[in-house]
Amino acid sequence: MTNNKIQLINIHKNFNNKEVLKGLDLEIIPGESLVIIGGSGTGKSVLIKCILGIMTPDKGEILIDGKNILNLKDYKRSIINQKIGMLFQNAALFDSLMVWENVSFGLMQSNKMNRDEAKGTALKVLKKVGLNEKVSALYPSELSGGMQKRVGLARAIANSPEIIFFDEPTTGLDPIMADVINDLIIECVKDQGITALSITHDMNSARKISDRIAMLHEGRIVWSGRPNEIDNSKNQYVVQFINGNASGPIKMQI
Amino acid sequence: MMKFLYLIGKISISFFNSFGLLVKFSLICISHCFRPPIYVHSIFKQMVEIGFYSLPVVGLTAIFSGMVLALQSHTGFSRFNAESAVANVVVLSITRELGPVLAGLMVAGRVGASMAAEIGTMRVTEQIDALSTLSTNPYKYLIVPRIIAGVTVLPILVIIADIIGVFGGYIVGIFKLDFNPNVYLSNTIDFVEPLDVISGLVKASVFGLIISLMGCFHGFHSKGGAQGVGISTTNAVVSASILILTANYIITEIFFSI
Ligand SMILES: Nc1ncnc2c1ncn2[C@@H]1O[C@H](COP(=O)(O)OP(=O)(O)O)[C@@H](O)[C@H]1O
Ligand SMILES: [Mg+2]
């Protein structure tokens, strides 16, 4: 019926009577790079965690390749997860493992690759994100924030996923490193036809890496459009967000 | 008055809530112990972590307990001219009670805390979420190895503690209380029954399960950063210690009252 890669229908999610997602609908077509913008605490990470199966929505449907993925058994769920890569907000590298072991973790677990083979692949992927062999034998705590993000990115793409999620890939980095990450994302995603869903409140990054931008506010998508349309948008929420005004329809909960 | 009732209600709800959560968690973990894949490498790593590195602390606890036990029981029994029972008391107390309980409590403090801290940190830094996105079941990868290692290693640790503890009693008996070495040894060996040792090892296994389960449970459900991890570490040690003492009574009751 549809050819959406990912489709969310009427997603609700509450925490202790606090409604975070209130009937969110979202469609992402194959190969598209969608960026979701929105204030802190609006539920952007929660949204991604629902799709990943780390959280379960209270209501609604999530379809990947047209199939409902909620309530799947562990085994089937893990097959879906092999198609998905994820870069976490703070990279979430395994700090007991070396960099290359982090990158090849998914390969060794799901593809049952042996260590030598996995290391070879890990080094190749690390090279793609601009890290050399020396870095591969370090532990995550020995890396800077920017390098951790790159390792996280390498881990996310190592398994050649069809879908990839980026949770605030440039937050906390200096502008130059942020741009390096943006270029890497474009290189890894657009050029390989991967479907990507990114979260950011960095407008430069959003404009650069997206085919389409959607704005999340009060648990719903309130606006969506092409990156070149966003500056002419009349939507009050969007106008306030991209100009960074404290006054406007968006009330920050202080 | 209403406020008081409200408080009682609130506390009991949260108690039953966490109790239910714990039961569910335990069932999930234990069922995963019997389904592949099993991470053998991680099991060995945990065995070394739990068993080998606990040897010094358990050994020291055992030797001093055995020594003080000999000393105290000698003071007591000399009032009835029953000094010959010292060896007897030492070996029974060590194998039945002190070996497993002291080893259990020491390991709970050492290993239970580090499990809760490690898994808790992985939780709050989203490493556990990252595991499941990499098609790895966190229960299997993180918890099952710790449970299997705990259940199998604690009995070994307790055998060693038993030997060292009895040896501690022997040292005091020979060098301080002037027992004849041969008599002391034969008193020890003649009086200890297989059931004394076996009950101690069963206890050890159960304590190993309790320690790993509590460490993992509290770590796994940590929330909110460094402070949250600190709280779960404390909770892991306290709850494991209390459960060990409770289970100790129940198992003793089962073994020796029939
Ligand atoms: N595990 C959780 N338990 C309770 N509340 C949560 C949990 N995860 C997120 N929340 C709440 O959901 C809201 C949205 O969080 P999040 O998605 O992380 O925001 P952001 O858009 O900044 O990524 C926050 O107000 C947060 O308090
Ligand atoms: Mg977030």
Coordinates of C-alpha atoms and ligand atoms in Angstrom, one line a residue:
Chain A
M1 CA 0.0 0.0 0.0
T2 CA 2.8 2.4 0.8
N3 CA 6.4 2.6 -0.2
N4 CA 7.5 4.4 3.0
K5 CA 10.7 3.1 4.6
I6 CA 9.5 4.2 8.0
Q7 CA 5.9 5.2 8.9
L8 CA 4.7 6.3 12.3
I9 CA 0.9 6.4 12.9
N10 CA -0.6 8.2 15.9
I11 CA 2.2 7.6 18.3
H12 CA 1.5 8.4 22.0
K13 CA 4.0 8.1 24.8
N14 CA 3.5 9.2 28.4
F15 CA 5.9 9.2 31.3
N16 CA 4.3 9.4 34.8
N17 CA 1.2 11.1 33.4
K18 CA 3.3 13.5 31.4
E19 CA 2.4 13.3 27.7
V20 CA 5.6 13.5 25.6
L21 CA 4.3 12.3 22.2
K22 CA 0.7 13.1 21.5
G23 CA -0.4 11.4 18.3
L24 CA 2.6 11.9 16.2
D25 CA 2.5 10.9 12.5
L26 CA 5.6 10.7 10.4
E27 CA 6.5 9.2 7.0
I28 CA 10.0 8.8 5.6
I29 CA 10.5 7.5 2.1
P30 CA 13.5 5.3 1.1
G31 CA 16.7 7.2 0.7
E32 CA 15.4 10.3 2.3
S33 CA 17.4 12.3 4.9
L34 CA 14.9 13.7 7.3
V35 CA 15.9 16.1 10.1
I36 CA 13.7 16.7 13.1
I37 CA 14.2 19.9 14.9
G38 CA 12.6 21.0 18.2
G39 CA 13.4 22.3 21.6
S40 CA 15.1 20.4 24.3
G41 CA 12.9 17.9 26.1
T42 CA 10.2 17.8 23.3
G43 CA 10.6 14.1 22.9
K44 CA 12.9 13.8 20.0
S45 CA 15.1 11.2 21.5
V46 CA 12.0 9.4 22.8
L47 CA 10.7 9.2 19.3
I48 CA 13.9 7.5 18.0
K49 CA 14.0 5.1 20.9
C50 CA 10.4 4.1 20.1
I51 CA 11.4 3.2 16.6
L52 CA 14.5 1.4 17.8
G53 CA 12.4 -0.7 20.2
I54 CA 14.2 0.6 23.3
M55 CA 10.9 2.1 24.4
T56 CA 7.4 1.0 23.6
P57 CA 4.8 3.6 22.6
D58 CA 1.6 3.6 24.6
K59 CA -0.5 3.7 21.5
G60 CA 0.1 3.8 17.7
E61 CA 1.8 1.9 15.0
I62 CA 5.4 1.9 13.7
L63 CA 6.0 0.4 10.3
I64 CA 9.3 -0.4 8.7
D65 CA 9.2 -1.4 5.1
G66 CA 5.4 -1.6 5.5
K67 CA 5.5 -4.1 8.4
N68 CA 4.4 -3.3 11.9
I69 CA 7.4 -3.8 14.2
L70 CA 5.8 -3.3 17.5
N71 CA 5.2 -6.5 19.6
L72 CA 7.6 -8.5 17.6
K73 CA 9.4 -11.4 19.3
D74 CA 13.0 -10.7 20.4
Y75 CA 14.4 -12.7 17.5
K76 CA 12.5 -11.0 14.8
R77 CA 13.1 -7.7 16.4
S78 CA 16.9 -8.2 16.3
I79 CA 16.7 -9.0 12.6
I80 CA 15.0 -5.6 12.0
N81 CA 17.7 -4.0 14.2
Q82 CA 20.4 -5.3 11.9
K83 CA 19.0 -3.1 9.2
I84 CA 19.3 0.0 11.5
G85 CA 22.3 1.9 12.7
M86 CA 22.2 4.4 15.5
L87 CA 24.5 7.2 16.6
F88 CA 23.6 8.1 20.2
Q89 CA 23.6 11.6 21.6
N90 CA 26.7 11.0 23.7
A91 CA 28.0 8.3 21.4
A92 CA 27.4 5.6 24.0
L93 CA 30.6 3.7 23.2
F94 CA 31.3 0.6 25.2
D95 CA 34.0 1.9 27.5
S96 CA 35.4 -1.6 28.3
L97 CA 36.2 -2.2 24.7
M98 CA 38.8 -0.8 22.4
V99 CA 37.7 1.5 19.5
W100 CA 37.9 -1.2 16.8
E101 CA 36.0 -3.6 19.0
N102 CA 33.3 -1.0 19.4
V103 CA 33.1 -0.5 15.7
S104 CA 33.0 -4.2 14.8
F105 CA 30.7 -5.1 17.7
G106 CA 27.6 -5.6 15.6
L107 CA 29.6 -7.5 12.9
M108 CA 30.9 -10.0 15.5
Q109 CA 27.5 -10.3 17.2
S110 CA 25.1 -10.6 14.4
N111 CA 27.2 -11.7 11.4
K112 CA 29.4 -14.0 13.5
M113 CA 32.4 -12.6 11.8
N114 CA 35.7 -13.8 13.4
R115 CA 37.9 -11.3 15.1
D116 CA 40.6 -10.8 12.4
E117 CA 38.0 -10.3 9.7
A118 CA 36.0 -7.9 11.9
K119 CA 39.1 -5.9 12.8
G120 CA 39.9 -5.5 9.1
T121 CA 36.4 -4.2 8.4
A122 CA 36.6 -2.0 11.5
L123 CA 39.8 -0.4 10.3
K124 CA 38.3 0.3 6.9
V125 CA 35.2 1.9 8.4
L126 CA 37.4 3.9 10.8
K127 CA 39.4 5.2 7.8
K128 CA 36.2 6.4 6.2
V129 CA 35.5 8.6 9.2
G130 CA 39.0 9.9 9.2
L131 CA 40.5 7.8 12.1
N132 CA 43.7 5.9 11.7
E133 CA 45.0 2.6 12.9
K134 CA 46.6 4.2 16.0
V135 CA 43.2 5.3 17.3
S136 CA 41.7 1.9 16.8
A137 CA 43.6 0.4 19.8
L138 CA 42.6 3.2 22.2
Y139 CA 39.7 3.1 24.7
P140 CA 36.8 5.5 24.3
S141 CA 37.8 7.4 27.4
E142 CA 41.0 8.4 25.8
L143 CA 39.2 10.2 22.9
S144 CA 38.0 13.7 22.5
G145 CA 34.2 14.3 22.1
G146 CA 34.6 14.8 18.3
M147 CA 36.5 11.6 17.9
Q148 CA 34.0 9.7 20.0
K149 CA 31.2 10.9 17.7
R150 CA 33.2 9.7 14.8
V151 CA 33.7 6.3 16.3
G152 CA 30.0 6.2 17.1
L153 CA 29.3 7.1 13.5
A154 CA 31.7 4.3 12.3
R155 CA 29.9 1.8 14.6
A156 CA 26.5 2.9 13.2
I157 CA 27.5 2.4 9.6
A158 CA 29.8 -0.7 10.0
N159 CA 26.9 -3.1 9.5
S160 CA 25.9 -1.4 6.2
P161 CA 22.4 -0.5 7.5
E162 CA 19.5 0.5 5.4
I163 CA 18.3 3.0 8.0
I164 CA 20.4 5.2 10.2
F165 CA 19.5 7.5 13.1
F166 CA 21.6 10.4 14.4
D167 CA 20.7 11.9 17.7
E168 CA 22.2 15.3 17.9
P169 CA 25.3 14.5 16.0
T170 CA 26.9 17.9 16.2
T171 CA 25.8 19.0 19.7
G172 CA 28.7 19.9 22.0
L173 CA 31.3 20.1 19.2
D174 CA 33.1 23.2 17.9
P175 CA 31.7 24.6 14.6
I176 CA 34.6 23.2 12.5
M177 CA 34.3 19.7 14.0
A178 CA 30.5 20.0 13.6
D179 CA 31.0 20.6 9.9
V180 CA 33.3 17.7 9.6
I181 CA 30.7 15.5 11.1
N182 CA 28.1 16.9 8.8
D183 CA 30.2 16.1 5.8
L184 CA 30.8 12.6 7.0
I185 CA 27.0 12.1 7.5
I186 CA 26.4 13.3 4.0
E187 CA 29.1 11.1 2.6
C188 CA 27.9 8.0 4.5
V189 CA 24.2 8.5 4.0
K190 CA 23.3 10.4 0.9
D191 CA 25.9 8.7 -1.3
Q192 CA 24.9 5.3 -0.3
G193 CA 21.2 5.8 -0.4
I194 CA 20.6 5.1 3.2
T195 CA 17.4 6.4 4.8
A196 CA 18.4 8.7 7.6
L197 CA 16.5 10.3 10.5
S198 CA 18.5 12.9 12.4
I199 CA 17.7 15.0 15.4
T200 CA 19.3 18.4 15.9
H201 CA 18.8 21.9 17.1
D202 CA 21.8 23.1 15.1
M203 CA 20.1 24.8 12.1
N204 CA 23.3 24.9 10.0
S205 CA 23.6 21.2 10.3
A206 CA 19.9 20.7 9.7
R207 CA 20.1 22.7 6.4
K208 CA 23.2 20.9 5.3
I209 CA 22.3 17.2 5.9
S210 CA 18.6 17.2 5.2
D211 CA 16.3 16.6 2.2
R212 CA 13.4 17.5 4.4
I213 CA 13.1 19.2 7.8
A214 CA 10.2 18.5 10.3
M215 CA 9.5 20.4 13.4
L216 CA 8.4 18.6 16.6
H217 CA 6.4 20.6 19.1
E218 CA 4.1 19.5 21.9
G219 CA 4.2 15.9 20.8
R220 CA 3.3 16.4 17.2
I221 CA 5.0 17.4 13.9
V222 CA 3.8 21.0 13.4
W223 CA 5.6 21.8 10.2
S224 CA 7.6 19.9 7.5
G225 CA 9.2 21.1 4.3
R226 CA 12.3 21.3 2.2
P227 CA 15.4 23.0 3.8
N228 CA 15.1 26.0 1.4
E229 CA 11.5 26.5 2.4
I230 CA 12.2 26.9 6.1
D231 CA 13.4 30.5 5.9
N232 CA 10.2 31.6 4.2
S233 CA 7.9 29.6 6.4
K234 CA 5.1 31.5 8.0
N235 CA 4.7 28.9 10.7
Q236 CA 5.0 30.8 14.0
Y237 CA 6.8 27.9 15.7
V238 CA 9.3 27.5 13.0
V239 CA 10.0 31.3 12.8
Q240 CA 10.6 31.5 16.5
F241 CA 12.8 28.4 16.5
I242 CA 15.1 29.4 13.7
N243 CA 15.4 32.9 15.0
G244 CA 15.9 31.7 18.5
N245 CA 13.5 34.2 20.1
A246 CA 12.6 33.7 23.7
S247 CA 9.1 35.2 23.1
G248 CA 6.6 33.6 20.8
P249 CA 4.2 30.7 20.7
I250 CA 6.7 28.2 22.1
K251 CA 6.8 28.5 25.9
M252 CA 9.9 27.0 27.4
Q253 CA 9.2 25.1 30.6
I254 CA 11.7 26.6 33.0
Chain B
M1 CA -4.4 10.6 59.8
M2 CA -5.3 10.6 56.1
K3 CA -1.7 11.7 55.4
F4 CA -0.5 8.7 57.3
L5 CA -2.7 6.3 55.4
Y6 CA -1.6 7.9 52.2
L7 CA 2.0 7.4 53.1
I8 CA 1.5 3.7 54.0
G9 CA -0.4 3.2 50.8
K10 CA 2.3 4.9 48.8
I11 CA 5.1 2.9 50.4
S12 CA 3.3 -0.4 49.9
I13 CA 2.5 0.3 46.3
S14 CA 6.1 1.2 45.6
F15 CA 7.3 -1.9 47.5
F16 CA 5.1 -4.3 45.6
N17 CA 6.0 -2.5 42.4
S18 CA 9.7 -3.1 42.8
F19 CA 9.1 -6.6 44.1
G20 CA 7.1 -7.4 40.9
L21 CA 9.8 -5.8 38.9
L22 CA 12.5 -7.9 40.6
V23 CA 10.5 -11.1 40.1
K24 CA 10.0 -10.4 36.4
F25 CA 13.7 -9.4 36.0
S26 CA 14.8 -12.6 37.7
L27 CA 12.6 -14.8 35.6
I28 CA 13.8 -13.1 32.4
C29 CA 17.5 -13.5 33.4
I30 CA 17.2 -17.1 34.5
S31 CA 15.3 -18.1 31.4
H32 CA 18.0 -16.5 29.3
C33 CA 20.6 -18.7 31.1
F34 CA 19.2 -21.7 29.3
R35 CA 18.9 -20.4 25.8
P36 CA 21.7 -19.8 23.4
P37 CA 23.8 -17.8 22.5
I38 CA 25.9 -18.1 25.7
Y39 CA 28.9 -15.8 25.9
V40 CA 31.4 -18.3 27.3
H41 CA 34.3 -15.8 27.1
S42 CA 32.4 -13.3 29.3
I43 CA 31.5 -16.1 31.8
F44 CA 35.2 -16.8 32.3
K45 CA 36.0 -13.2 32.6
Q46 CA 33.4 -12.8 35.3
M47 CA 34.6 -16.0 37.1
V48 CA 38.0 -14.5 37.4
E49 CA 36.6 -11.2 38.5
I50 CA 34.2 -12.7 41.1
G51 CA 36.3 -15.7 42.2
F52 CA 40.0 -15.0 41.8
Y53 CA 40.0 -11.4 42.9
S54 CA 37.9 -12.1 45.9
L55 CA 40.4 -14.7 47.2
P56 CA 42.5 -12.3 49.4
V57 CA 39.5 -10.7 51.1
V58 CA 37.7 -14.0 51.6
G59 CA 40.8 -15.8 52.7
L60 CA 41.7 -13.1 55.3
T61 CA 38.1 -13.1 56.6
A62 CA 38.1 -16.8 56.9
I63 CA 41.4 -17.2 58.7
F64 CA 40.7 -14.6 61.3
S65 CA 37.2 -16.0 61.9
G66 CA 38.6 -19.5 62.4
M67 CA 41.2 -18.1 64.8
V68 CA 38.8 -16.1 66.9
L69 CA 36.3 -18.9 66.9
A70 CA 38.9 -21.3 68.4
L71 CA 39.8 -18.7 71.0
Q72 CA 36.3 -17.8 72.1
S73 CA 35.0 -21.4 72.1
H74 CA 37.9 -22.4 74.2
T75 CA 37.1 -19.7 76.8
G76 CA 33.5 -20.9 76.9
F77 CA 34.2 -24.7 76.9
S78 CA 36.9 -24.5 79.5
R79 CA 34.3 -23.6 82.1
F80 CA 32.8 -27.1 81.6
N81 CA 36.1 -28.9 81.1
A82 CA 35.0 -29.5 77.5
E83 CA 38.0 -28.1 75.7
S84 CA 38.2 -31.0 73.3
A85 CA 35.0 -29.7 71.6
V86 CA 36.9 -26.7 70.2
A87 CA 38.0 -28.4 67.0
N88 CA 34.5 -29.6 66.6
V89 CA 32.9 -26.3 67.0
V90 CA 35.3 -24.6 64.7
V91 CA 34.8 -27.0 61.8
L92 CA 31.0 -27.1 62.2
S93 CA 30.7 -23.3 62.5
I94 CA 33.0 -22.7 59.6
T95 CA 31.5 -25.1 57.1
R96 CA 27.9 -24.7 58.0
E97 CA 27.7 -20.9 58.6
L98 CA 30.7 -18.7 58.7
G99 CA 32.4 -19.9 55.5
P100 CA 29.4 -19.3 53.3
V101 CA 27.9 -16.3 55.1
L102 CA 31.2 -14.3 55.5
A103 CA 32.3 -15.1 51.9
G104 CA 28.8 -14.1 50.7
L105 CA 28.8 -10.8 52.5
M106 CA 32.4 -10.0 51.5
V107 CA 31.7 -10.8 47.9
A108 CA 28.4 -8.8 48.0
G109 CA 30.3 -5.8 49.1
R110 CA 33.1 -6.2 46.6
V111 CA 31.4 -7.7 43.5
G112 CA 27.8 -6.7 44.0
A113 CA 28.8 -3.0 44.2
S114 CA 31.0 -3.2 41.2
M115 CA 28.4 -5.0 39.1
A116 CA 25.8 -2.4 40.0
A117 CA 28.2 0.5 39.3
E118 CA 29.3 -0.9 36.0
I119 CA 25.9 -1.9 34.6
G120 CA 24.4 1.3 36.1
T121 CA 26.9 3.4 34.3
M122 CA 26.2 1.5 31.1
R123 CA 22.5 2.2 31.6
V124 CA 22.8 6.0 32.2
T125 CA 25.3 6.5 29.4
E126 CA 22.9 4.6 27.0
Q127 CA 25.4 1.8 26.4
I128 CA 22.7 -0.8 27.2
D129 CA 20.4 0.8 24.6
A130 CA 23.4 0.7 22.2
L131 CA 23.7 -3.1 22.8
S132 CA 20.2 -3.8 21.7
T133 CA 20.6 -1.6 18.6
L134 CA 23.6 -3.8 17.7
S135 CA 21.3 -6.9 17.9
T136 CA 22.7 -8.0 21.2
N137 CA 20.4 -8.9 24.0
P138 CA 21.7 -7.0 27.1
Y139 CA 20.3 -9.7 29.4
K140 CA 22.4 -12.4 27.6
Y141 CA 25.5 -10.3 27.1
L142 CA 25.7 -8.5 30.5
I143 CA 23.6 -10.4 33.1
V144 CA 23.7 -14.1 32.2
P145 CA 27.5 -14.4 32.4
R146 CA 27.5 -12.7 35.9
I147 CA 24.8 -15.0 37.2
I148 CA 26.4 -18.2 35.9
A149 CA 29.7 -17.0 37.3
G150 CA 28.3 -16.1 40.6
V151 CA 26.4 -19.4 41.1
T152 CA 29.4 -21.5 40.1
V153 CA 32.3 -19.6 41.6
L154 CA 31.0 -18.9 45.1
P155 CA 31.0 -22.6 46.1
I156 CA 34.6 -22.9 45.1
L157 CA 35.4 -19.8 47.0
V158 CA 33.6 -21.3 50.1
I159 CA 35.5 -24.5 49.9
I160 CA 38.7 -22.5 50.0
A161 CA 37.3 -20.4 52.8
D162 CA 36.4 -23.5 54.8
I163 CA 39.9 -24.9 54.5
I164 CA 41.5 -21.6 55.4
G165 CA 39.1 -21.1 58.3
V166 CA 39.7 -24.5 59.8
F167 CA 43.4 -23.9 59.4
G168 CA 43.0 -20.7 61.3
G169 CA 41.4 -22.6 64.2
Y170 CA 44.1 -25.2 64.0
I171 CA 46.9 -22.6 64.3
V172 CA 45.3 -21.0 67.4
G173 CA 44.6 -24.5 68.8
I174 CA 48.1 -25.7 68.4
F175 CA 50.2 -22.7 69.1
K176 CA 48.1 -20.9 71.7
L177 CA 45.8 -23.4 73.3
D178 CA 48.4 -26.2 73.3
F179 CA 46.3 -28.9 71.7
N180 CA 48.0 -32.0 70.4
P181 CA 48.1 -31.5 66.6
N182 CA 47.0 -35.0 65.8
V183 CA 44.2 -35.0 68.3
Y184 CA 43.0 -31.6 67.0
L185 CA 43.0 -32.9 63.4
S186 CA 41.3 -36.1 64.1
N187 CA 38.7 -34.3 66.1
T188 CA 38.1 -32.0 63.1
I189 CA 37.9 -34.8 60.5
D190 CA 35.9 -37.2 62.6
F191 CA 33.2 -34.8 63.4
V192 CA 32.6 -33.1 60.1
E193 CA 29.8 -34.8 58.0
P194 CA 29.3 -34.5 54.3
L195 CA 26.0 -32.7 54.9
D196 CA 27.8 -29.9 56.8
V197 CA 30.0 -29.1 53.8
I198 CA 27.2 -29.7 51.3
S199 CA 24.8 -27.4 53.0
G200 CA 27.5 -24.7 53.0
L201 CA 28.1 -25.1 49.3
V202 CA 24.4 -25.0 48.5
K203 CA 24.2 -21.8 50.5
A204 CA 27.2 -20.4 48.6
S205 CA 25.5 -21.1 45.3
V206 CA 22.3 -19.4 46.4
F207 CA 24.3 -16.4 47.7
G208 CA 26.1 -16.2 44.4
L209 CA 22.8 -16.0 42.7
I210 CA 21.6 -13.3 45.1
I211 CA 24.7 -11.2 44.7
S212 CA 24.7 -11.3 40.9
L213 CA 21.0 -10.8 40.6
M214 CA 21.0 -7.8 43.0
G215 CA 24.0 -6.2 41.4
C216 CA 22.5 -6.5 38.0
F217 CA 19.0 -5.6 38.9
H218 CA 19.9 -2.4 40.6
G219 CA 22.4 -1.5 38.0
F220 CA 20.0 -2.3 35.2
H221 CA 17.3 0.0 36.7
S222 CA 19.6 2.9 37.5
K223 CA 18.4 6.3 36.5
G224 CA 19.6 9.8 36.3
G225 CA 23.4 10.1 36.1
A226 CA 26.1 9.6 38.6
Q227 CA 23.9 10.1 41.7
G228 CA 21.5 7.4 40.4
V229 CA 24.4 5.0 39.9
G230 CA 25.6 5.7 43.5
I231 CA 22.1 4.9 44.9
S232 CA 21.8 1.7 43.0
T233 CA 25.3 0.6 44.1
T234 CA 24.3 1.1 47.8
N235 CA 21.0 -0.6 47.2
A236 CA 22.7 -3.6 45.6
V237 CA 25.0 -4.2 48.5
V238 CA 22.3 -3.6 51.2
S239 CA 19.7 -5.7 49.6
A240 CA 22.1 -8.5 48.7
S241 CA 23.4 -8.6 52.3
I242 CA 19.9 -8.7 53.8
L243 CA 18.8 -11.4 51.4
I244 CA 21.9 -13.5 52.1
L245 CA 21.1 -13.5 55.8
T246 CA 17.5 -14.3 55.2
A247 CA 18.3 -17.1 52.7
N248 CA 20.9 -18.4 55.1
Y249 CA 18.2 -18.9 57.8
I250 CA 15.8 -20.5 55.4
I251 CA 18.3 -22.9 53.9
T252 CA 19.6 -23.9 57.4
E253 CA 16.0 -24.6 58.4
I254 CA 15.5 -26.8 55.4
F255 CA 18.7 -28.7 55.8
F256 CA 18.8 -29.3 59.5
S257 CA 15.3 -29.3 60.9
I258 CA 14.0 -32.4 59.1
Ligands
LIG1 N1 13.0 7.0 30.7 C1 12.3 8.1 31.0 N2 11.6 8.2 32.1 C2 10.8 9.3 32.4 N3 10.8 10.4 31.6 C3 11.5 10.4 30.4 C4 12.3 9.3 30.1 N4 12.9 9.5 28.9 C5 12.5 10.8 28.6 N5 11.7 11.3 29.5 C6 11.0 12.6 29.4 O1 10.6 12.8 28.1 C7 10.9 14.1 27.7 C8 11.5 14.2 26.3 O2 12.8 13.7 26.5 P1 13.8 13.6 25.2 O3 13.2 12.8 24.1 O4 15.1 13.0 25.7 O5 14.0 15.1 24.8 P2 14.9 15.7 23.6 O6 13.9 16.2 22.6 O7 15.7 16.8 24.1 O8 15.7 14.6 23.0 C9 11.7 14.8 28.8 O9 10.8 15.7 29.4 C10 12.0 13.7 29.7 O10 11.9 14.1 31.0
MG2 MG 17.7 14.1 23.1

